[in-house]
Amino acid sequence: MDILETRVDTNSETYRANYRAMEERVEVLREELRKAREDRSEKAVQRHTEQGKLPVRKRLEMLLDPGAPFLELSPLAAWKMYDKRIHGAGIVGGVGVVEGREVMIHANDAMIKGGTVYPMGVKKSLRLQQIAMENRLPCINLIDSGGAYLPLQSEIFPDAQHGGRVFYNQAWMSKMGIPQITAVMGLCTAGGAYVPAMSDYVVQVRKTGAIFLGGPPLVKAATGEEVSAEELGGVDVHCRQSGVSDFLAEDDEDAIRIVRQIVKRLPKTPQIPVDRQPSRPPLYDPKEIYGIVPQRLSQPYDVREVIARIVDGSEFLEFKSQYGSTLVCGFAYLHGIQVGILGNNGILFSESAKKATQFIQLCDRDHIPLIFLQNINGFIIGKQYEEAGITKDGHKMVAAVSLARVPKLTVVVGGSFGAGNYAMCGRAYSPRFMWMWPHAQVSVMGGEQAADVMVSVKNDQLVRLGEEPLPPEQSDVLKQAIIENSEEESHALYATARLWDDGIIDPAQTRDVLGLALAATLYQPIPESDGFCVFRM
Ligand code: COA
C-alpha cells in the first residue's frame, strides 16, 4: 500500500485558526459530557445513597474489566430535552469488556427521576438492543427504574417502536442465542418487570431489588391491600417462592460479582475470519485533524488528509484514483483489520456513484468491513446530469450500500445533506455504528439553500395569484427564520439528542472509536451472498 503524503502546512495561519476552532468545539463537547455524567440533584444523590445503592457509574466501573475501554453510546441522548436534566435519557449504555468478552451494557441511572423511562430512553434502549442483535453481543441490564415516566406515557407505550418492543426484542435475542443477564438493583415495575422476566439470567439484590407488575401504590388503589415493595416483589418472593429470580445478591457489589461469574462461563462466540495485520499507529498525529477541517462546512478539504490520520501506517491503496474523483475509495488497515473506506471529496457525480457501487461490491464479496466518511452536499443536479442518468447511478450506489452484508461504520466528518446522506450510509442504511464530529451537520439541505427554495416557492405562488413577488426585506425576514431554524435543527448536539447517531466524538479519537467498534462487529457471521438487487443500467 502507498503512504499518503500530507500537504498540510501545520504552521499556516489557516491551520492554526481551524485548530483553535475545533479545540473550542471539543471543549464544549467535553463540558456537555461532564454535565451529563455529574449533574444530579442533591436530593437524588442523598436518596440513592441512603438506600445503600451505588451510583450507576460505580456499578459500571465494578462490572467492567479493569483498564479495558468502554465504548459509551449516545451519552448525550435527550440533550436539552424535557427539563434539560434527563442526561443520557436516564440510561448509561455501551459496549464494554467483562471477563474478556465484549458485551452490551444497559444501566438505568436512578438518580435521574428515579430511573424512569422517557421517550428518548425507550429509543436508546431499542438502539442498544439493535446493536446487540446486529453484532451478537451478550446483554447485561442493570435495572433500577420507576418504569414509564407517566406524564409522557402516550409517547412511550402504544406504538410499534415503543416500550413493548424492548421485551419483543428480548424474546428474539434469547432465540438467537444472545445471552441476556439482568441484575435487579432497584425497582422493576409494571412493563419493567418484563426485563428480568424475559432475560436468561436474573440476579436480584436483597432489600433494594424488587419486581412486580403493579407497585404498592397501584395494588392499594386497585385492591385495598397494603404491602411494602419488599413484601410484594423482594428476594424472598422471587428467589424463594415465585422462581422469577435465579440468583440472590446481598448488595450491589455482590450482584456485580455474580453477573461477572455468569458472563465468565458463557459459551464463547467465535470471531468471523477477517484479514488482519499487527496494528500500527498512523504516521501523522490524529490531532492534526483539528487544523485540517475548515471552520465553514461549505469549504472543501481533502478527505485523504483525514484517512492518513486514522489508518495504520497512513497507508492506503486507492481504488480508481483518476475516476470519479469526488469520492475517494480505497483499502487500508485500521487497528490491524482490513477495511474499505469511502470518503467524500465533493458532490457525488455519476462516475463517483458507479465507482462506489463497484467498490462496495468488491468489499462485500471479499468480507471487508466498510467505513464511510460523510462530508456531502448531495448528488449533482441540473438538466445535463439528469439526461446523463444521475438518478439511476445514484440508485446503484444507494442499493449497494443498502444490501452490503459486511459491517458498515459511518462517521459524519462535515455536512450530511440530502440524498448524499443515504448514499453514504446515513442512519436509515443500518450502519452498525454511526458517529458525528462536533462541527458536523445533518439535514435535507443547507439552511441557505432551504431558505432560497422557500422564497422561490412563495414568489411563484404570488405570481400565480397575479401579485408582486416578496419585496427584498420580506424575503430576508423569511430567509433568516428558515436559516436560524435549520442551524439549530441540523446541529450535531440536536441530532445526537434525538439518537440520529450513536454519539458525537472528538475527531482525534476517531481511529480508536472505529477500532473498538470494528472489534465489536466481528461476532456476527456474514450471511451467504444471495446477490444484489436489480441495478438500473
Ligand atoms: N413517572 C414520573 N415520575 C416519576 C415516576 C413515574 N413513574 N416515578 C418516580 N418519579 C419521579 C418522582 O416524582 C420524583 O421526582 P422529583 O425528583 O421531581 O420529585 C423522582 O422521580 C424520584 O422519585 P422518588 O419517589 O422521590 O424517589 P425514590 O428513590 O424514593 O423512589 C421509585 C423511586 C421509582 C422507586 C418511586 O418513585 C416509585 O415507586 N415510582 C412509581 C413506580 C411506578 O409505579 N411506576 C409505574 C410506571 S409503569
PDB file of N, CA, C and O in Angstrom, residues 222-292:
ATOM      1  N   ALA A 222     -56.014  -0.520  43.689  1.00  0.00           N
ATOM      2  CA  ALA A 222     -56.851  -1.492  42.971  1.00  0.00           C
ATOM      3  C   ALA A 222     -57.571  -2.451  43.913  1.00  0.00           C
ATOM      4  O   ALA A 222     -58.740  -2.785  43.689  1.00  0.00           O
ATOM      5  N   THR A 223     -56.881  -2.898  44.978  1.00  0.00           N
ATOM      6  CA  THR A 223     -57.467  -3.959  45.804  1.00  0.00           C
ATOM      7  C   THR A 223     -57.594  -3.576  47.275  1.00  0.00           C
ATOM      8  O   THR A 223     -58.167  -4.322  48.065  1.00  0.00           O
ATOM      9  N   GLY A 224     -56.974  -2.464  47.651  1.00  0.00           N
ATOM     10  CA  GLY A 224     -57.014  -2.046  49.049  1.00  0.00           C
ATOM     11  C   GLY A 224     -55.944  -2.733  49.894  1.00  0.00           C
ATOM     12  O   GLY A 224     -55.736  -2.388  51.048  1.00  0.00           O
ATOM     13  N   GLU A 225     -55.212  -3.683  49.271  1.00  0.00           N
ATOM     14  CA  GLU A 225     -54.169  -4.415  50.013  1.00  0.00           C
ATOM     15  C   GLU A 225     -52.970  -3.489  50.295  1.00  0.00           C
ATOM     16  O   GLU A 225     -52.477  -2.821  49.379  1.00  0.00           O
ATOM     17  N   GLU A 226     -52.529  -3.456  51.557  1.00  0.00           N
ATOM     18  CA  GLU A 226     -51.360  -2.640  51.874  1.00  0.00           C
ATOM     19  C   GLU A 226     -50.151  -3.540  52.016  1.00  0.00           C
ATOM     20  O   GLU A 226     -50.134  -4.457  52.843  1.00  0.00           O
ATOM     21  N   VAL A 227     -49.135  -3.269  51.198  1.00  0.00           N
ATOM     22  CA  VAL A 227     -47.987  -4.168  51.165  1.00  0.00           C
ATOM     23  C   VAL A 227     -46.749  -3.358  50.793  1.00  0.00           C
ATOM     24  O   VAL A 227     -46.836  -2.410  50.010  1.00  0.00           O
ATOM     25  N   SER A 228     -45.600  -3.708  51.389  1.00  0.00           N
ATOM     26  CA  SER A 228     -44.367  -2.972  51.051  1.00  0.00           C
ATOM     27  C   SER A 228     -43.779  -3.545  49.756  1.00  0.00           C
ATOM     28  O   SER A 228     -44.128  -4.660  49.339  1.00  0.00           O
ATOM     29  N   ALA A 229     -42.856  -2.756  49.156  1.00  0.00           N
ATOM     30  CA  ALA A 229     -42.227  -3.209  47.896  1.00  0.00           C
ATOM     31  C   ALA A 229     -41.505  -4.532  48.118  1.00  0.00           C
ATOM     32  O   ALA A 229     -41.568  -5.447  47.281  1.00  0.00           O
ATOM     33  N   GLU A 230     -40.857  -4.672  49.273  1.00  0.00           N
ATOM     34  CA  GLU A 230     -40.089  -5.896  49.531  1.00  0.00           C
ATOM     35  C   GLU A 230     -41.020  -7.101  49.697  1.00  0.00           C
ATOM     36  O   GLU A 230     -40.752  -8.185  49.187  1.00  0.00           O
ATOM     37  N   GLU A 231     -42.143  -6.861  50.415  1.00  0.00           N
ATOM     38  CA  GLU A 231     -43.102  -7.973  50.607  1.00  0.00           C
ATOM     39  C   GLU A 231     -43.749  -8.382  49.278  1.00  0.00           C
ATOM     40  O   GLU A 231     -44.082  -9.536  49.050  1.00  0.00           O
ATOM     41  N   LEU A 232     -43.916  -7.375  48.412  1.00  0.00           N
ATOM     42  CA  LEU A 232     -44.620  -7.619  47.147  1.00  0.00           C
ATOM     43  C   LEU A 232     -43.737  -8.287  46.102  1.00  0.00           C
ATOM     44  O   LEU A 232     -44.194  -9.154  45.334  1.00  0.00           O
ATOM     45  N   GLY A 233     -42.456  -7.872  46.043  1.00  0.00           N
ATOM     46  CA  GLY A 233     -41.612  -8.411  44.957  1.00  0.00           C
ATOM     47  C   GLY A 233     -40.144  -8.454  45.306  1.00  0.00           C
ATOM     48  O   GLY A 233     -39.289  -8.352  44.427  1.00  0.00           O
ATOM     49  N   GLY A 234     -39.824  -8.624  46.595  1.00  0.00           N
ATOM     50  CA  GLY A 234     -38.427  -8.679  47.026  1.00  0.00           C
ATOM     51  C   GLY A 234     -37.835 -10.071  46.811  1.00  0.00           C
ATOM     52  O   GLY A 234     -38.464 -10.957  46.214  1.00  0.00           O
ATOM     53  N   VAL A 235     -36.624 -10.248  47.333  1.00  0.00           N
ATOM     54  CA  VAL A 235     -35.917 -11.514  47.083  1.00  0.00           C
ATOM     55  C   VAL A 235     -36.638 -12.716  47.697  1.00  0.00           C
ATOM     56  O   VAL A 235     -36.595 -13.818  47.137  1.00  0.00           O
ATOM     57  N   ASP A 236     -37.293 -12.517  48.842  1.00  0.00           N
ATOM     58  CA  ASP A 236     -37.977 -13.663  49.452  1.00  0.00           C
ATOM     59  C   ASP A 236     -39.090 -14.169  48.548  1.00  0.00           C
ATOM     60  O   ASP A 236     -39.335 -15.368  48.463  1.00  0.00           O
ATOM     61  N   VAL A 237     -39.755 -13.240  47.886  1.00  0.00           N
ATOM     62  CA  VAL A 237     -40.819 -13.645  46.955  1.00  0.00           C
ATOM     63  C   VAL A 237     -40.213 -14.342  45.738  1.00  0.00           C
ATOM     64  O   VAL A 237     -40.593 -15.456  45.369  1.00  0.00           O
ATOM     65  N   HIS A 238     -39.228 -13.691  45.107  1.00  0.00           N
ATOM     66  CA  HIS A 238     -38.810 -14.159  43.781  1.00  0.00           C
ATOM     67  C   HIS A 238     -37.682 -15.189  43.772  1.00  0.00           C
ATOM     68  O   HIS A 238     -37.564 -15.961  42.834  1.00  0.00           O
ATOM     69  N   CYS A 239     -36.845 -15.194  44.810  1.00  0.00           N
ATOM     70  CA  CYS A 239     -35.794 -16.218  44.837  1.00  0.00           C
ATOM     71  C   CYS A 239     -36.309 -17.480  45.541  1.00  0.00           C
ATOM     72  O   CYS A 239     -35.825 -18.588  45.308  1.00  0.00           O
ATOM     73  N   ARG A 240     -37.331 -17.353  46.427  1.00  0.00           N
ATOM     74  CA  ARG A 240     -37.798 -18.484  47.241  1.00  0.00           C
ATOM     75  C   ARG A 240     -39.141 -19.026  46.739  1.00  0.00           C
ATOM     76  O   ARG A 240     -39.309 -20.237  46.611  1.00  0.00           O
ATOM     77  N   GLN A 241     -40.074 -18.106  46.409  1.00  0.00           N
ATOM     78  CA  GLN A 241     -41.445 -18.567  46.127  1.00  0.00           C
ATOM     79  C   GLN A 241     -41.810 -18.602  44.647  1.00  0.00           C
ATOM     80  O   GLN A 241     -42.239 -19.616  44.124  1.00  0.00           O
ATOM     81  N   SER A 242     -41.648 -17.473  43.953  1.00  0.00           N
ATOM     82  CA  SER A 242     -42.141 -17.422  42.567  1.00  0.00           C
ATOM     83  C   SER A 242     -41.173 -18.032  41.565  1.00  0.00           C
ATOM     84  O   SER A 242     -41.572 -18.464  40.490  1.00  0.00           O
ATOM     85  N   GLY A 243     -39.871 -18.004  41.880  1.00  0.00           N
ATOM     86  CA  GLY A 243     -38.874 -18.515  40.925  1.00  0.00           C
ATOM     87  C   GLY A 243     -38.590 -17.556  39.787  1.00  0.00           C
ATOM     88  O   GLY A 243     -37.981 -17.935  38.794  1.00  0.00           O
ATOM     89  N   VAL A 244     -39.012 -16.283  39.923  1.00  0.00           N
ATOM     90  CA  VAL A 244     -38.710 -15.297  38.863  1.00  0.00           C
ATOM     91  C   VAL A 244     -37.196 -15.030  38.811  1.00  0.00           C
ATOM     92  O   VAL A 244     -36.622 -14.891  37.739  1.00  0.00           O
ATOM     93  N   SER A 245     -36.543 -14.987  39.989  1.00  0.00           N
ATOM     94  CA  SER A 245     -35.110 -14.663  40.017  1.00  0.00           C
ATOM     95  C   SER A 245     -34.277 -15.925  40.222  1.00  0.00           C
ATOM     96  O   SER A 245     -34.717 -16.883  40.867  1.00  0.00           O
ATOM     97  N   ASP A 246     -33.055 -15.900  39.677  1.00  0.00           N
ATOM     98  CA  ASP A 246     -32.210 -17.100  39.703  1.00  0.00           C
ATOM     99  C   ASP A 246     -31.080 -17.026  40.721  1.00  0.00           C
ATOM    100  O   ASP A 246     -30.558 -18.043  41.151  1.00  0.00           O
ATOM    101  N   PHE A 247     -30.653 -15.817  41.057  1.00  0.00           N
ATOM    102  CA  PHE A 247     -29.514 -15.657  41.961  1.00  0.00           C
ATOM    103  C   PHE A 247     -29.821 -14.549  42.962  1.00  0.00           C
ATOM    104  O   PHE A 247     -30.313 -13.488  42.575  1.00  0.00           O
ATOM    105  N   LEU A 248     -29.509 -14.801  44.232  1.00  0.00           N
ATOM    106  CA  LEU A 248     -29.744 -13.797  45.272  1.00  0.00           C
ATOM    107  C   LEU A 248     -28.428 -13.096  45.597  1.00  0.00           C
ATOM    108  O   LEU A 248     -27.428 -13.763  45.883  1.00  0.00           O
ATOM    109  N   ALA A 249     -28.433 -11.767  45.524  1.00  0.00           N
ATOM    110  CA  ALA A 249     -27.235 -10.996  45.868  1.00  0.00           C
ATOM    111  C   ALA A 249     -27.510 -10.205  47.128  1.00  0.00           C
ATOM    112  O   ALA A 249     -28.604  -9.674  47.314  1.00  0.00           O
ATOM    113  N   GLU A 250     -26.497 -10.117  47.995  1.00  0.00           N
ATOM    114  CA  GLU A 250     -26.686  -9.408  49.266  1.00  0.00           C
ATOM    115  C   GLU A 250     -26.705  -7.890  49.071  1.00  0.00           C
ATOM    116  O   GLU A 250     -27.374  -7.178  49.793  1.00  0.00           O
ATOM    117  N   ASP A 251     -25.949  -7.399  48.103  1.00  0.00           N
ATOM    118  CA  ASP A 251     -25.918  -5.949  47.815  1.00  0.00           C
ATOM    119  C   ASP A 251     -25.443  -5.747  46.377  1.00  0.00           C
ATOM    120  O   ASP A 251     -25.221  -6.715  45.645  1.00  0.00           O
ATOM    121  N   ASP A 252     -25.284  -4.482  45.990  1.00  0.00           N
ATOM    122  CA  ASP A 252     -24.881  -4.155  44.610  1.00  0.00           C
ATOM    123  C   ASP A 252     -23.575  -4.855  44.221  1.00  0.00           C
ATOM    124  O   ASP A 252     -23.445  -5.422  43.130  1.00  0.00           O
ATOM    125  N   GLU A 253     -22.616  -4.794  45.136  1.00  0.00           N
ATOM    126  CA  GLU A 253     -21.296  -5.354  44.847  1.00  0.00           C
ATOM    127  C   GLU A 253     -21.395  -6.852  44.586  1.00  0.00           C
ATOM    128  O   GLU A 253     -20.785  -7.387  43.659  1.00  0.00           O
ATOM    129  N   ASP A 254     -22.198  -7.508  45.421  1.00  0.00           N
ATOM    130  CA  ASP A 254     -22.382  -8.958  45.293  1.00  0.00           C
ATOM    131  C   ASP A 254     -23.070  -9.284  43.949  1.00  0.00           C
ATOM    132  O   ASP A 254     -22.704 -10.246  43.265  1.00  0.00           O
ATOM    133  N   ALA A 255     -24.020  -8.427  43.561  1.00  0.00           N
ATOM    134  CA  ALA A 255     -24.737  -8.658  42.299  1.00  0.00           C
ATOM    135  C   ALA A 255     -23.772  -8.573  41.119  1.00  0.00           C
ATOM    136  O   ALA A 255     -23.798  -9.417  40.207  1.00  0.00           O
ATOM    137  N   ILE A 256     -22.904  -7.591  41.152  1.00  0.00           N
ATOM    138  CA  ILE A 256     -21.931  -7.412  40.052  1.00  0.00           C
ATOM    139  C   ILE A 256     -20.993  -8.626  40.002  1.00  0.00           C
ATOM    140  O   ILE A 256     -20.658  -9.135  38.931  1.00  0.00           O
ATOM    141  N   ARG A 257     -20.604  -9.091  41.180  1.00  0.00           N
ATOM    142  CA  ARG A 257     -19.711 -10.272  41.253  1.00  0.00           C
ATOM    143  C   ARG A 257     -20.400 -11.466  40.594  1.00  0.00           C
ATOM    144  O   ARG A 257     -19.808 -12.189  39.796  1.00  0.00           O
ATOM    145  N   ILE A 258     -21.680 -11.650  40.882  1.00  0.00           N
ATOM    146  CA  ILE A 258     -22.414 -12.793  40.318  1.00  0.00           C
ATOM    147  C   ILE A 258     -22.566 -12.629  38.787  1.00  0.00           C
ATOM    148  O   ILE A 258     -22.367 -13.582  38.029  1.00  0.00           O
ATOM    149  N   VAL A 259     -22.880 -11.404  38.359  1.00  0.00           N
ATOM    150  CA  VAL A 259     -23.022 -11.170  36.909  1.00  0.00           C
ATOM    151  C   VAL A 259     -21.713 -11.527  36.196  1.00  0.00           C
ATOM    152  O   VAL A 259     -21.718 -12.205  35.157  1.00  0.00           O
ATOM    153  N   ARG A 260     -20.601 -11.125  36.762  1.00  0.00           N
ATOM    154  CA  ARG A 260     -19.303 -11.427  36.125  1.00  0.00           C
ATOM    155  C   ARG A 260     -19.079 -12.937  36.050  1.00  0.00           C
ATOM    156  O   ARG A 260     -18.557 -13.457  35.064  1.00  0.00           O
ATOM    157  N   GLN A 261     -19.497 -13.636  37.099  1.00  0.00           N
ATOM    158  CA  GLN A 261     -19.331 -15.105  37.072  1.00  0.00           C
ATOM    159  C   GLN A 261     -20.190 -15.732  35.972  1.00  0.00           C
ATOM    160  O   GLN A 261     -19.781 -16.687  35.319  1.00  0.00           O
ATOM    161  N   ILE A 262     -21.396 -15.204  35.809  1.00  0.00           N
ATOM    162  CA  ILE A 262     -22.284 -15.749  34.762  1.00  0.00           C
ATOM    163  C   ILE A 262     -21.644 -15.527  33.382  1.00  0.00           C
ATOM    164  O   ILE A 262     -21.603 -16.428  32.543  1.00  0.00           O
ATOM    165  N   VAL A 263     -21.131 -14.305  33.179  1.00  0.00           N
ATOM    166  CA  VAL A 263     -20.522 -13.994  31.872  1.00  0.00           C
ATOM    167  C   VAL A 263     -19.322 -14.907  31.621  1.00  0.00           C
ATOM    168  O   VAL A 263     -19.134 -15.409  30.504  1.00  0.00           O
ATOM    169  N   LYS A 264     -18.555 -15.157  32.655  1.00  0.00           N
ATOM    170  CA  LYS A 264     -17.314 -15.931  32.511  1.00  0.00           C
ATOM    171  C   LYS A 264     -17.569 -17.314  31.913  1.00  0.00           C
ATOM    172  O   LYS A 264     -16.767 -17.842  31.152  1.00  0.00           O
ATOM    173  N   ARG A 265     -18.704 -17.914  32.272  1.00  0.00           N
ATOM    174  CA  ARG A 265     -18.924 -19.280  31.826  1.00  0.00           C
ATOM    175  C   ARG A 265     -19.845 -19.380  30.596  1.00  0.00           C
ATOM    176  O   ARG A 265     -20.212 -20.462  30.176  1.00  0.00           O
ATOM    177  N   LEU A 266     -20.188 -18.251  30.006  1.00  0.00           N
ATOM    178  CA  LEU A 266     -20.998 -18.296  28.783  1.00  0.00           C
ATOM    179  C   LEU A 266     -20.185 -18.928  27.660  1.00  0.00           C
ATOM    180  O   LEU A 266     -18.964 -18.750  27.605  1.00  0.00           O
ATOM    181  N   PRO A 267     -20.848 -19.649  26.746  1.00  0.00           N
ATOM    182  CA  PRO A 267     -20.093 -20.196  25.617  1.00  0.00           C
ATOM    183  C   PRO A 267     -19.436 -19.073  24.811  1.00  0.00           C
ATOM    184  O   PRO A 267     -20.028 -18.007  24.648  1.00  0.00           O
ATOM    185  N   LYS A 268     -18.233 -19.316  24.375  1.00  0.00           N
ATOM    186  CA  LYS A 268     -17.509 -18.269  23.628  1.00  0.00           C
ATOM    187  C   LYS A 268     -18.042 -18.199  22.194  1.00  0.00           C
ATOM    188  O   LYS A 268     -18.252 -19.216  21.553  1.00  0.00           O
ATOM    189  N   THR A 269     -18.254 -16.987  21.697  1.00  0.00           N
ATOM    190  CA  THR A 269     -18.681 -16.811  20.305  1.00  0.00           C
ATOM    191  C   THR A 269     -17.431 -16.597  19.459  1.00  0.00           C
ATOM    192  O   THR A 269     -16.649 -15.683  19.759  1.00  0.00           O
ATOM    193  N   PRO A 270     -17.223 -17.419  18.420  1.00  0.00           N
ATOM    194  CA  PRO A 270     -16.006 -17.206  17.612  1.00  0.00           C
ATOM    195  C   PRO A 270     -16.107 -15.933  16.777  1.00  0.00           C
ATOM    196  O   PRO A 270     -17.198 -15.540  16.374  1.00  0.00           O
ATOM    197  N   GLN A 271     -14.969 -15.283  16.547  1.00  0.00           N
ATOM    198  CA  GLN A 271     -14.963 -14.098  15.680  1.00  0.00           C
ATOM    199  C   GLN A 271     -14.950 -14.542  14.221  1.00  0.00           C
ATOM    200  O   GLN A 271     -14.422 -15.604  13.892  1.00  0.00           O
ATOM    201  N   ILE A 272     -15.527 -13.731  13.350  1.00  0.00           N
ATOM    202  CA  ILE A 272     -15.506 -14.081  11.931  1.00  0.00           C
ATOM    203  C   ILE A 272     -14.082 -13.875  11.398  1.00  0.00           C
ATOM    204  O   ILE A 272     -13.348 -13.023  11.904  1.00  0.00           O
ATOM    205  N   PRO A 273     -13.688 -14.690  10.410  1.00  0.00           N
ATOM    206  CA  PRO A 273     -12.317 -14.501   9.894  1.00  0.00           C
ATOM    207  C   PRO A 273     -12.235 -13.230   9.046  1.00  0.00           C
ATOM    208  O   PRO A 273     -13.028 -13.034   8.134  1.00  0.00           O
ATOM    209  N   VAL A 274     -11.355 -12.321   9.418  1.00  0.00           N
ATOM    210  CA  VAL A 274     -11.122 -11.120   8.601  1.00  0.00           C
ATOM    211  C   VAL A 274      -9.617 -10.997   8.389  1.00  0.00           C
ATOM    212  O   VAL A 274      -8.827 -11.585   9.141  1.00  0.00           O
ATOM    213  N   ASP A 275      -9.244 -10.251   7.370  1.00  0.00           N
ATOM    214  CA  ASP A 275      -7.829 -10.066   7.077  1.00  0.00           C
ATOM    215  C   ASP A 275      -7.223  -9.139   8.135  1.00  0.00           C
ATOM    216  O   ASP A 275      -7.665  -8.014   8.303  1.00  0.00           O
ATOM    217  N   ARG A 276      -6.204  -9.657   8.845  1.00  0.00           N
ATOM    218  CA  ARG A 276      -5.616  -8.871   9.939  1.00  0.00           C
ATOM    219  C   ARG A 276      -4.107  -8.759   9.809  1.00  0.00           C
ATOM    220  O   ARG A 276      -3.460  -9.660   9.271  1.00  0.00           O
ATOM    221  N   GLN A 277      -3.594  -7.708  10.365  1.00  0.00           N
ATOM    222  CA  GLN A 277      -2.154  -7.492  10.499  1.00  0.00           C
ATOM    223  C   GLN A 277      -1.938  -6.919  11.894  1.00  0.00           C
ATOM    224  O   GLN A 277      -2.895  -6.449  12.490  1.00  0.00           O
ATOM    225  N   PRO A 278      -0.691  -6.907  12.377  1.00  0.00           N
ATOM    226  CA  PRO A 278      -0.493  -6.209  13.651  1.00  0.00           C
ATOM    227  C   PRO A 278      -0.846  -4.724  13.483  1.00  0.00           C
ATOM    228  O   PRO A 278      -0.558  -4.135  12.446  1.00  0.00           O
ATOM    229  N   SER A 279      -1.484  -4.159  14.504  1.00  0.00           N
ATOM    230  CA  SER A 279      -1.907  -2.749  14.431  1.00  0.00           C
ATOM    231  C   SER A 279      -0.678  -1.828  14.496  1.00  0.00           C
ATOM    232  O   SER A 279       0.263  -2.078  15.240  1.00  0.00           O
ATOM    233  N   ARG A 280      -0.691  -0.780  13.685  1.00  0.00           N
ATOM    234  CA  ARG A 280       0.387   0.226  13.720  1.00  0.00           C
ATOM    235  C   ARG A 280      -0.235   1.616  13.756  1.00  0.00           C
ATOM    236  O   ARG A 280      -1.242   1.844  13.085  1.00  0.00           O
ATOM    237  N   PRO A 281       0.339   2.550  14.495  1.00  0.00           N
ATOM    238  CA  PRO A 281      -0.246   3.906  14.516  1.00  0.00           C
ATOM    239  C   PRO A 281      -0.055   4.598  13.166  1.00  0.00           C
ATOM    240  O   PRO A 281       0.834   4.236  12.400  1.00  0.00           O
ATOM    241  N   PRO A 282      -0.879   5.627  12.885  1.00  0.00           N
ATOM    242  CA  PRO A 282      -0.664   6.399  11.655  1.00  0.00           C
ATOM    243  C   PRO A 282       0.675   7.146  11.732  1.00  0.00           C
ATOM    244  O   PRO A 282       1.194   7.369  12.824  1.00  0.00           O
ATOM    245  N   LEU A 283       1.192   7.535  10.589  1.00  0.00           N
ATOM    246  CA  LEU A 283       2.456   8.304  10.591  1.00  0.00           C
ATOM    247  C   LEU A 283       2.235   9.715  11.113  1.00  0.00           C
ATOM    248  O   LEU A 283       3.141  10.346  11.634  1.00  0.00           O
ATOM    249  N   TYR A 284       1.011  10.230  10.922  1.00  0.00           N
ATOM    250  CA  TYR A 284       0.720  11.616  11.315  1.00  0.00           C
ATOM    251  C   TYR A 284      -0.147  11.619  12.570  1.00  0.00           C
ATOM    252  O   TYR A 284      -0.961  10.711  12.773  1.00  0.00           O
ATOM    253  N   ASP A 285      -0.007  12.650  13.362  1.00  0.00           N
ATOM    254  CA  ASP A 285      -0.744  12.776  14.618  1.00  0.00           C
ATOM    255  C   ASP A 285      -2.253  12.965  14.337  1.00  0.00           C
ATOM    256  O   ASP A 285      -2.628  13.932  13.654  1.00  0.00           O
ATOM    257  N   PRO A 286      -3.121  12.075  14.870  1.00  0.00           N
ATOM    258  CA  PRO A 286      -4.564  12.228  14.627  1.00  0.00           C
ATOM    259  C   PRO A 286      -5.104  13.593  15.044  1.00  0.00           C
ATOM    260  O   PRO A 286      -6.069  14.086  14.487  1.00  0.00           O
ATOM    261  N   LYS A 287      -4.430  14.217  16.013  1.00  0.00           N
ATOM    262  CA  LYS A 287      -4.944  15.515  16.476  1.00  0.00           C
ATOM    263  C   LYS A 287      -4.797  16.607  15.412  1.00  0.00           C
ATOM    264  O   LYS A 287      -5.466  17.642  15.472  1.00  0.00           O
ATOM    265  N   GLU A 288      -3.946  16.351  14.419  1.00  0.00           N
ATOM    266  CA  GLU A 288      -3.800  17.339  13.329  1.00  0.00           C
ATOM    267  C   GLU A 288      -5.102  17.512  12.545  1.00  0.00           C
ATOM    268  O   GLU A 288      -5.263  18.493  11.822  1.00  0.00           O
ATOM    269  N   ILE A 289      -6.012  16.552  12.715  1.00  0.00           N
ATOM    270  CA  ILE A 289      -7.326  16.689  12.055  1.00  0.00           C
ATOM    271  C   ILE A 289      -7.957  18.030  12.440  1.00  0.00           C
ATOM    272  O   ILE A 289      -8.630  18.659  11.638  1.00  0.00           O
ATOM    273  N   TYR A 290      -7.702  18.478  13.669  1.00  0.00           N
ATOM    274  CA  TYR A 290      -8.278  19.745  14.139  1.00  0.00           C
ATOM    275  C   TYR A 290      -7.949  20.894  13.171  1.00  0.00           C
ATOM    276  O   TYR A 290      -8.774  21.758  12.925  1.00  0.00           O
ATOM    277  N   GLY A 291      -6.715  20.920  12.705  1.00  0.00           N
ATOM    278  CA  GLY A 291      -6.268  22.029  11.853  1.00  0.00           C
ATOM    279  C   GLY A 291      -6.642  21.835  10.393  1.00  0.00           C
ATOM    280  O   GLY A 291      -6.597  22.791   9.614  1.00  0.00           O
ATOM    281  N   ILE A 292      -6.995  20.600  10.038  1.00  0.00           N
ATOM    282  CA  ILE A 292      -7.303  20.286   8.634  1.00  0.00           C
ATOM    283  C   ILE A 292      -8.742  20.657   8.288  1.00  0.00           C
ATOM    284  O   ILE A 292      -9.037  21.124   7.195  1.00  0.00           O
TER     285      ILE A 292
END
